[in-house]
Amino acid sequence: MHSPAKISKFRIVVVLLLLLEGIVLSGIIIYLASDRYFQSDASGNGTVLNYHDSENGKYVLHIGLNDKDTYSQLISAEEAKEMVNGICTKYVDGYTVMEANGGWVDETGTLAEEKSLVYTFSNAEETDVVSIMNEVLTALNQNSILVERQDISYAYYSGK
């Protein structure tokens, strides 16, 4: 059995550790609330990154590079990217593009694996995205393009 003195010392150590943990957590919370994580807007008011709700949403297009008739890639990813970039800039102010590898099962049950281009548009209008897809379908001789739409908030961060 433990003596009352040992139990008392143990309780003091536990209380001190809990106090120390509280002080450390308070410090972390104060640090996170500091202006390191805030950006001032034009008026000098501190705001959290000054987010804007997108009226139009974010669109992600997955564009396969295999020709729909031959099931093979007839032009390089770089050539396809140049073509699609040119189409995109007619309709949107900006985009992000990545090269990817993907696969899908066609109407005959055949697995088709292909290189793809993935384009992301933030705050794009749906009519513009549809225009891009219509032109890309023809330019790259595609059956379809996978399109995702998400409601987003966004901000442009340029430092403090």
Short mmCIF file of C-alpha atoms in Angstrom, two decimals:
data_model
loop_
_atom_site.label_atom_id
_atom_site.label_comp_id
_atom_site.label_asym_id
_atom_site.label_seq_id
_atom_site.Cartn_x
_atom_site.Cartn_y
_atom_site.Cartn_z
CA MET A 1 0.00 0.00 0.00
CA HIS A 2 1.20 3.54 -0.79
CA SER A 3 1.87 5.98 2.00
CA PRO A 4 -0.19 9.20 2.18
CA ALA A 5 2.97 11.24 1.48
CA LYS A 6 3.61 9.40 -1.82
CA ILE A 7 -0.04 9.81 -2.90
CA SER A 8 0.10 13.52 -2.04
CA LYS A 9 3.32 14.01 -4.07
CA PHE A 10 1.74 12.09 -6.97
CA ARG A 11 -1.33 14.37 -6.90
CA ILE A 12 0.89 17.46 -6.89
CA VAL A 13 2.81 16.17 -9.93
CA VAL A 14 -0.45 15.39 -11.78
CA VAL A 15 -1.86 18.86 -10.99
CA LEU A 16 1.38 20.52 -12.16
CA LEU A 17 1.35 18.52 -15.41
CA LEU A 18 -2.28 19.49 -16.05
CA LEU A 19 -1.46 23.16 -15.42
CA LEU A 20 1.54 22.96 -17.74
CA GLU A 21 -0.62 21.34 -20.46
CA GLY A 22 -3.18 24.15 -20.07
CA ILE A 23 -0.48 26.80 -20.42
CA VAL A 24 0.93 25.13 -23.55
CA LEU A 25 -2.53 24.78 -25.14
CA SER A 26 -3.32 28.41 -24.33
CA GLY A 27 -0.09 29.44 -26.03
CA ILE A 28 -0.95 27.45 -29.14
CA ILE A 29 -4.43 28.98 -29.31
CA ILE A 30 -3.02 32.50 -28.91
CA TYR A 31 -0.44 31.79 -31.64
CA LEU A 32 -3.08 30.52 -34.03
CA ALA A 33 -5.23 33.55 -33.33
CA SER A 34 -2.32 35.93 -33.96
CA ASP A 35 -2.08 37.94 -37.15
CA ARG A 36 0.30 35.37 -38.64
CA TYR A 37 -2.83 33.54 -39.75
CA PHE A 38 -4.73 36.66 -40.75
CA GLN A 39 -4.42 38.88 -43.79
CA SER A 40 -5.42 42.52 -43.86
CA ASP A 41 -7.80 43.63 -46.54
CA ALA A 42 -7.53 46.98 -48.32
CA SER A 43 -9.09 48.78 -45.34
CA GLY A 44 -6.46 47.35 -42.98
CA ASN A 45 -8.98 45.20 -41.12
CA GLY A 46 -7.72 41.75 -40.21
CA THR A 47 -9.69 39.03 -41.99
CA VAL A 48 -9.17 35.32 -42.30
CA LEU A 49 -7.82 35.13 -45.85
CA ASN A 50 -10.73 37.22 -47.15
CA TYR A 51 -12.64 34.30 -48.68
CA HIS A 52 -15.20 34.83 -51.43
CA ASP A 53 -18.06 32.46 -52.11
CA SER A 54 -17.95 31.38 -55.73
CA GLU A 55 -21.18 32.16 -57.54
CA ASN A 56 -20.37 29.70 -60.29
CA GLY A 57 -18.47 26.88 -58.60
CA LYS A 58 -15.38 24.88 -59.35
CA TYR A 59 -15.26 22.53 -62.32
CA VAL A 60 -12.83 19.67 -62.87
CA LEU A 61 -12.63 18.07 -66.32
CA HIS A 62 -11.03 14.65 -66.87
CA ILE A 63 -10.15 14.46 -70.57
CA GLY A 64 -8.90 11.16 -71.92
CA LEU A 65 -6.33 11.23 -74.70
CA ASN A 66 -7.18 7.99 -76.52
CA ASP A 67 -9.02 8.52 -79.79
CA LYS A 68 -12.62 7.25 -79.57
CA ASP A 69 -12.36 5.31 -82.86
CA THR A 70 -8.93 3.70 -82.52
CA TYR A 71 -8.72 3.39 -78.70
CA SER A 72 -5.13 4.60 -78.97
CA GLN A 73 -3.40 7.90 -78.37
CA LEU A 74 -2.82 9.60 -81.72
CA ILE A 75 -1.31 12.86 -80.46
CA SER A 76 1.10 13.48 -77.60
CA ALA A 77 -0.06 14.77 -74.23
CA GLU A 78 1.90 17.96 -74.88
CA GLU A 79 0.13 18.58 -78.22
CA ALA A 80 -3.25 17.85 -76.66
CA LYS A 81 -2.48 20.19 -73.77
CA GLU A 82 -1.58 23.02 -76.19
CA MET A 83 -4.87 22.50 -78.06
CA VAL A 84 -6.98 22.39 -74.89
CA ASN A 85 -5.14 25.36 -73.35
CA GLY A 86 -6.01 27.40 -76.44
CA ILE A 87 -9.66 26.38 -76.18
CA CYS A 88 -9.81 27.16 -72.44
CA THR A 89 -8.38 30.66 -72.74
CA LYS A 90 -11.23 31.60 -75.09
CA TYR A 91 -13.72 31.03 -72.26
CA VAL A 92 -12.08 31.30 -68.81
CA ASP A 93 -9.54 33.58 -67.18
CA GLY A 94 -7.42 30.80 -65.73
CA TYR A 95 -7.05 27.09 -65.12
CA THR A 96 -4.85 24.45 -63.56
CA VAL A 97 -3.87 21.45 -65.68
CA MET A 98 -2.30 18.14 -64.64
CA GLU A 99 -1.40 15.02 -66.55
CA ALA A 100 -2.85 11.78 -65.19
CA ASN A 101 -3.35 8.12 -66.03
CA GLY A 102 -6.83 6.67 -65.94
CA GLY A 103 -9.03 3.85 -67.05
CA TRP A 104 -12.66 3.23 -67.88
CA VAL A 105 -14.85 0.39 -69.12
CA ASP A 106 -16.51 1.06 -72.47
CA GLU A 107 -19.94 -0.02 -73.67
CA THR A 108 -18.56 -3.42 -74.78
CA GLY A 109 -17.06 -4.11 -71.33
CA THR A 110 -13.49 -3.49 -72.49
CA LEU A 111 -11.12 -1.80 -70.04
CA ALA A 112 -9.46 1.14 -71.73
CA GLU A 113 -6.48 2.68 -69.98
CA GLU A 114 -5.22 6.01 -71.17
CA LYS A 115 -3.35 9.15 -70.33
CA SER A 116 -5.59 12.03 -69.36
CA LEU A 117 -5.50 15.76 -68.85
CA VAL A 118 -7.24 17.10 -65.74
CA TYR A 119 -8.32 20.74 -65.91
CA THR A 120 -9.60 22.70 -62.92
CA PHE A 121 -11.51 25.97 -63.25
CA SER A 122 -12.45 28.03 -60.18
CA ASN A 123 -15.42 30.37 -60.40
CA ALA A 124 -16.18 29.41 -64.01
CA GLU A 125 -19.60 29.78 -65.57
CA GLU A 126 -21.28 26.54 -66.58
CA THR A 127 -22.01 27.78 -70.10
CA ASP A 128 -18.29 28.46 -70.61
CA VAL A 129 -17.35 25.00 -69.30
CA VAL A 130 -19.89 23.39 -71.66
CA SER A 131 -18.41 25.38 -74.57
CA ILE A 132 -14.92 24.17 -73.64
CA MET A 133 -16.11 20.55 -73.46
CA ASN A 134 -17.91 20.75 -76.81
CA GLU A 135 -14.79 22.03 -78.55
CA VAL A 136 -12.50 19.54 -76.80
CA LEU A 137 -14.77 16.58 -77.69
CA THR A 138 -14.36 17.46 -81.36
CA ALA A 139 -10.69 18.50 -81.25
CA LEU A 140 -9.55 15.31 -79.50
CA ASN A 141 -12.19 12.97 -81.01
CA GLN A 142 -13.58 11.91 -77.62
CA ASN A 143 -16.78 10.07 -76.68
CA SER A 144 -17.17 11.97 -73.42
CA ILE A 145 -15.47 14.04 -70.74
CA LEU A 146 -15.93 13.42 -67.03
CA VAL A 147 -16.92 16.70 -65.36
CA GLU A 148 -17.20 17.43 -61.64
CA ARG A 149 -18.81 20.53 -60.12
CA GLN A 150 -18.32 21.75 -56.55
CA ASP A 151 -19.51 24.79 -54.62
CA ILE A 152 -16.44 26.52 -53.20
CA SER A 153 -15.10 29.51 -51.34
CA TYR A 154 -11.77 30.87 -52.48
CA ALA A 155 -9.17 33.48 -51.64
CA TYR A 156 -6.00 34.77 -53.24
CA TYR A 157 -3.24 34.87 -50.63
CA SER A 158 -0.35 37.22 -51.28
CA GLY A 159 1.38 37.24 -47.91
CA LYS A 160 1.32 39.77 -45.11
#
